[in-house]
Tab-separated table of C-alpha atoms in Angstrom:
chain	number	residue	atom	x	y	z
A	1	UNK	CA	125.516	148.489	-141.510
A	2	UNK	CA	126.672	146.622	-144.303
A	3	UNK	CA	124.815	143.663	-143.236
A	4	UNK	CA	121.359	145.044	-143.817
A	5	UNK	CA	120.445	146.349	-147.110
A	6	UNK	CA	117.130	148.274	-147.652
A	7	UNK	CA	115.797	148.808	-151.005
A	8	UNK	CA	114.933	151.280	-152.446
A	9	UNK	CA	116.598	154.073	-150.506
A	10	UNK	CA	114.189	156.811	-151.676
A	11	UNK	CA	110.785	156.413	-153.447
A	12	UNK	CA	107.991	158.649	-154.529
A	13	UNK	CA	104.690	156.862	-155.226
A	14	UNK	CA	101.182	157.972	-156.049
A	15	UNK	CA	98.198	157.838	-153.786
A	16	UNK	CA	96.551	154.255	-154.273
A	17	UNK	CA	99.378	152.447	-155.695
A	18	UNK	CA	101.110	149.390	-154.167
A	19	UNK	CA	104.711	149.639	-153.090
A	20	UNK	CA	107.020	146.819	-151.712
A	21	UNK	CA	109.997	147.478	-149.771
A	22	UNK	CA	112.808	145.227	-149.296
A	23	UNK	CA	115.020	144.404	-146.627
A	24	UNK	CA	118.009	142.140	-147.071
A	25	UNK	CA	120.232	140.808	-144.128
A	26	UNK	CA	123.454	138.799	-144.499
A	27	UNK	CA	123.596	138.548	-140.542
A	28	UNK	CA	121.686	135.292	-140.453
A	29	UNK	CA	119.510	136.661	-137.647
A	30	UNK	CA	116.402	134.857	-136.958
A	31	UNK	CA	114.263	138.030	-135.996
A	32	UNK	CA	113.414	140.891	-138.323
A	33	UNK	CA	111.050	143.923	-138.018
A	34	UNK	CA	109.801	146.716	-139.998
A	35	UNK	CA	109.546	150.224	-138.295
A	36	UNK	CA	108.307	153.433	-139.543
A	37	UNK	CA	109.712	156.711	-137.991
A	38	UNK	CA	107.648	160.117	-137.966
A	39	UNK	CA	108.465	163.149	-135.779
A	40	UNK	CA	107.417	163.231	-132.493
A	41	UNK	CA	106.556	159.421	-132.604
A	42	UNK	CA	109.914	157.654	-132.520
A	43	UNK	CA	109.933	154.410	-134.032
A	44	UNK	CA	106.838	152.154	-134.202
A	45	UNK	CA	106.522	148.672	-134.895
A	46	UNK	CA	104.625	147.867	-138.182
A	47	UNK	CA	105.279	143.955	-138.437
A	48	UNK	CA	107.775	141.368	-137.305
A	49	UNK	CA	109.125	137.940	-138.118
A	50	UNK	CA	110.449	135.483	-135.787
A	51	UNK	CA	111.286	132.884	-138.513
A	52	UNK	CA	110.743	132.194	-142.212
A	53	UNK	CA	107.166	132.357	-143.073
A	54	UNK	CA	106.484	133.347	-139.169
A	55	UNK	CA	105.251	137.052	-138.935
A	56	UNK	CA	103.015	138.943	-136.834
A	57	UNK	CA	101.432	142.439	-136.354
A	58	UNK	CA	102.752	145.498	-134.481
A	59	UNK	CA	101.303	148.529	-133.343
A	60	UNK	CA	100.703	150.225	-136.664
A	61	UNK	CA	99.777	147.279	-138.870
A	62	UNK	CA	96.899	148.475	-140.772
A	63	UNK	CA	97.608	148.970	-144.497
A	64	UNK	CA	100.636	146.832	-144.418
A	65	UNK	CA	101.625	143.428	-145.145
A	66	UNK	CA	104.778	141.417	-144.797
A	67	UNK	CA	106.564	138.322	-146.329
A	68	UNK	CA	109.429	136.344	-145.349
A	69	UNK	CA	110.010	133.299	-147.607
A	70	UNK	CA	113.699	133.184	-146.883
A	71	UNK	CA	115.867	134.149	-143.689
A	72	UNK	CA	117.549	136.740	-145.593
A	73	UNK	CA	114.613	138.892	-147.011
A	74	UNK	CA	111.911	140.579	-145.348
A	75	UNK	CA	109.443	142.349	-147.653
A	76	UNK	CA	107.033	145.209	-146.527
A	77	UNK	CA	104.186	145.963	-148.921
A	78	UNK	CA	101.944	148.922	-148.721
A	79	UNK	CA	98.654	147.562	-150.246
A	80	UNK	CA	97.311	150.922	-151.580
A	81	UNK	CA	99.372	153.884	-150.507
A	82	UNK	CA	98.172	156.793	-148.548
A	83	UNK	CA	99.764	160.208	-147.591
A	84	UNK	CA	99.551	159.107	-144.111
A	85	UNK	CA	102.123	156.506	-145.053
A	86	UNK	CA	104.811	158.988	-146.075
A	87	UNK	CA	107.477	158.288	-143.557
A	88	UNK	CA	111.237	156.834	-143.281
A	89	UNK	CA	110.957	152.977	-142.891
A	90	UNK	CA	113.714	151.299	-141.148
A	91	UNK	CA	114.150	147.416	-141.083
A	92	UNK	CA	116.003	145.789	-138.133
A	93	UNK	CA	117.106	142.289	-137.221
A	94	UNK	CA	118.159	140.743	-133.973
A	95	UNK	CA	119.927	137.459	-133.108
A	96	UNK	CA	117.727	136.730	-130.211
A	97	UNK	CA	114.692	138.920	-130.324
A	98	UNK	CA	113.528	141.683	-128.219
A	99	UNK	CA	116.247	141.016	-125.256
A	100	UNK	CA	119.091	141.515	-127.574
A	101	UNK	CA	120.392	144.723	-129.440
A	102	UNK	CA	118.735	145.416	-132.639
A	103	UNK	CA	120.635	146.190	-135.827
A	104	UNK	CA	118.942	148.723	-138.162
A	105	UNK	CA	119.468	149.147	-141.897
A	106	UNK	CA	119.991	152.693	-143.337
A	107	UNK	CA	116.141	153.308	-144.188
A	108	UNK	CA	113.737	153.814	-147.098
A	109	UNK	CA	112.484	157.340	-147.432
A	110	UNK	CA	109.021	156.972	-148.831
A	111	UNK	CA	106.808	159.918	-150.256
A	112	UNK	CA	103.200	159.329	-151.186
A	113	UNK	CA	101.753	162.137	-153.404
B	1	UNK	CA	100.594	153.191	-128.134
B	2	UNK	CA	104.087	154.026	-126.566
B	3	UNK	CA	104.861	152.587	-123.095
B	4	UNK	CA	107.988	154.440	-122.845
B	5	UNK	CA	108.405	158.162	-122.334
B	6	UNK	CA	111.370	160.229	-122.871
B	7	UNK	CA	112.327	163.648	-121.492
B	8	UNK	CA	113.296	166.267	-122.685
B	9	UNK	CA	111.953	165.994	-126.045
B	10	UNK	CA	114.975	168.413	-127.128
B	11	UNK	CA	118.307	169.279	-125.308
B	12	UNK	CA	120.414	172.112	-126.287
B	13	UNK	CA	123.888	171.842	-124.542
B	14	UNK	CA	126.855	174.187	-124.541
B	15	UNK	CA	130.045	172.190	-125.716
B	16	UNK	CA	131.788	171.192	-122.588
B	17	UNK	CA	128.590	170.956	-120.661
B	18	UNK	CA	126.941	167.937	-119.061
B	19	UNK	CA	123.210	166.550	-119.390
B	20	UNK	CA	121.012	163.747	-118.889
B	21	UNK	CA	117.956	162.252	-120.679
B	22	UNK	CA	115.435	160.324	-119.121
B	23	UNK	CA	113.336	157.379	-119.765
B	24	UNK	CA	110.136	156.421	-117.875
B	25	UNK	CA	107.804	153.358	-118.216
B	26	UNK	CA	104.341	152.745	-116.445
B	27	UNK	CA	105.171	149.296	-116.276
B	28	UNK	CA	108.244	147.032	-115.199
B	29	UNK	CA	110.606	146.640	-118.046
B	30	UNK	CA	112.613	143.298	-118.415
B	31	UNK	CA	115.475	144.995	-120.196
B	32	UNK	CA	116.320	148.795	-121.231
B	33	UNK	CA	118.123	149.549	-124.653
B	34	UNK	CA	119.569	152.639	-125.624
B	35	UNK	CA	120.343	153.692	-129.155
B	36	UNK	CA	121.746	156.682	-131.013
B	37	UNK	CA	120.791	158.231	-134.281
B	38	UNK	CA	122.734	160.700	-136.124
B	39	UNK	CA	121.018	163.250	-138.315
B	40	UNK	CA	120.121	161.710	-141.499
B	41	UNK	CA	121.306	158.136	-140.086
B	42	UNK	CA	119.771	155.122	-138.689
B	43	UNK	CA	119.551	154.062	-135.223
B	44	UNK	CA	122.603	152.400	-133.680
B	45	UNK	CA	122.504	150.175	-130.533
B	46	UNK	CA	124.546	151.580	-127.610
B	47	UNK	CA	123.862	149.307	-124.493
B	48	UNK	CA	121.195	147.242	-122.840
B	49	UNK	CA	120.839	147.067	-119.253
B	50	UNK	CA	119.000	144.218	-117.479
B	51	UNK	CA	119.621	144.317	-113.706
B	52	UNK	CA	117.848	146.476	-111.169
B	53	UNK	CA	120.038	149.347	-110.209
B	54	UNK	CA	122.626	148.629	-112.929
B	55	UNK	CA	124.968	151.221	-114.111
B	56	UNK	CA	127.295	150.890	-117.266
B	57	UNK	CA	129.839	153.521	-118.674
B	58	UNK	CA	131.114	153.999	-121.950
B	59	UNK	CA	133.723	156.730	-122.096
B	60	UNK	CA	131.552	159.820	-121.338
B	61	UNK	CA	128.194	158.191	-121.545
B	62	UNK	CA	126.766	156.679	-118.037
B	63	UNK	CA	123.413	154.627	-118.245
B	64	UNK	CA	121.311	153.663	-115.321
B	65	UNK	CA	118.546	151.275	-114.769
B	66	UNK	CA	116.225	152.295	-112.105
B	67	UNK	CA	115.636	149.912	-109.007
B	68	UNK	CA	112.253	149.359	-109.851
B	69	UNK	CA	113.016	148.592	-113.756
B	70	UNK	CA	110.532	151.264	-114.640
B	71	UNK	CA	112.959	154.133	-115.499
B	72	UNK	CA	116.287	154.741	-116.993
B	73	UNK	CA	118.948	157.732	-117.609
B	74	UNK	CA	121.718	158.564	-119.895
B	75	UNK	CA	124.316	161.054	-118.630
B	76	UNK	CA	126.661	162.599	-120.882
B	77	UNK	CA	129.811	164.499	-119.474
B	78	UNK	CA	131.614	167.055	-121.326
B	79	UNK	CA	129.455	167.047	-124.284
B	80	UNK	CA	131.075	167.280	-127.710
B	81	UNK	CA	129.899	168.106	-131.192
B	82	UNK	CA	130.038	164.275	-131.882
B	83	UNK	CA	127.315	163.719	-129.451
B	84	UNK	CA	124.910	165.494	-131.736
B	85	UNK	CA	121.871	162.973	-132.571
B	86	UNK	CA	118.595	161.799	-131.071
B	87	UNK	CA	119.092	159.122	-128.379
B	88	UNK	CA	116.438	156.636	-127.932
B	89	UNK	CA	115.469	154.199	-125.211
B	90	UNK	CA	113.629	151.313	-125.811
B	91	UNK	CA	112.050	148.942	-123.230
B	92	UNK	CA	111.013	145.402	-123.298
B	93	UNK	CA	107.573	144.234	-121.676
B	94	UNK	CA	105.655	141.148	-122.459
B	95	UNK	CA	108.158	140.144	-125.048
B	96	UNK	CA	107.532	143.595	-126.961
B	97	UNK	CA	110.295	146.243	-127.515
B	98	UNK	CA	108.744	149.759	-127.260
B	99	UNK	CA	110.917	153.007	-128.326
B	100	UNK	CA	110.679	156.008	-126.754
B	101	UNK	CA	109.953	159.168	-128.638
B	102	UNK	CA	113.930	160.175	-128.351
B	103	UNK	CA	115.773	163.283	-127.069
B	104	UNK	CA	117.131	165.243	-129.937
B	105	UNK	CA	120.478	166.811	-128.761
B	106	UNK	CA	121.980	169.925	-130.387
B	107	UNK	CA	125.626	171.303	-129.469
B	108	UNK	CA	126.488	174.781	-129.321
B	109	UNK	CA	130.429	175.062	-129.982
C-alpha cells in the first residue's frame, strides 16, 4: 500500500551487527506493529505502538527494540543480529487497533549470515 | 504462542471447484479478521466479522463466524487462478490480535 513504506526492502547483514528497519506511514494511524513471518508460523507480533513514545512487547520481542518518536515512523532495531532473525519483517498500521483491519507494508527481507 | 489454528495448511484445488478453510480458537474471540497474501506479496485485509453466527459475502468468497465465536470459515466457490495465495485468519482476544499460520492455496488449471 502506498501509505506504508518499509525500508530497506532487502538486507543482508552479518551476525552480531545491529540492524534498523524503518516503517513510514502517511495514513495518520495511531497504532503500528512489527511482525515477522516465517514458514509454518504465520505472522508473529514483535512489538507494537499505540501512540508516539508508547510501545509494548509482542510474543517474540527478545533481541528486538523499537522506537516511535513521530506518528509517521516506527523503527525496529535488532540489537545484535543472529541467524534466527533471518525472516521477512512486516510493518502494519491500524486506525483503531486490534478491532479494526490492519494495513501492511510491503515487507523487508532480512538475511543474517 | 498462537491461539488461532487454521486447517488445512495447504489446499490444492482444481480450477472451478469449491473449497473451505477453517479457523479455530480455544478461547472466545471478540472478532475475526481474514487476510489474503499473494505469493511474494504482503497480507491484505479482506473482512472482519464481529457478531455470533455472522455471515458475509464478497463475490465468490463467503465468510462465517461461529455461534460460539470460537471458529470461522472461508468458503470459495468456483476457484480461479486469481485465488492463489495464503489466507490468514486473525482473532482478537484480550485486546491482542493473533494470526493463524495460514492456508496456502494452489490452483490446477
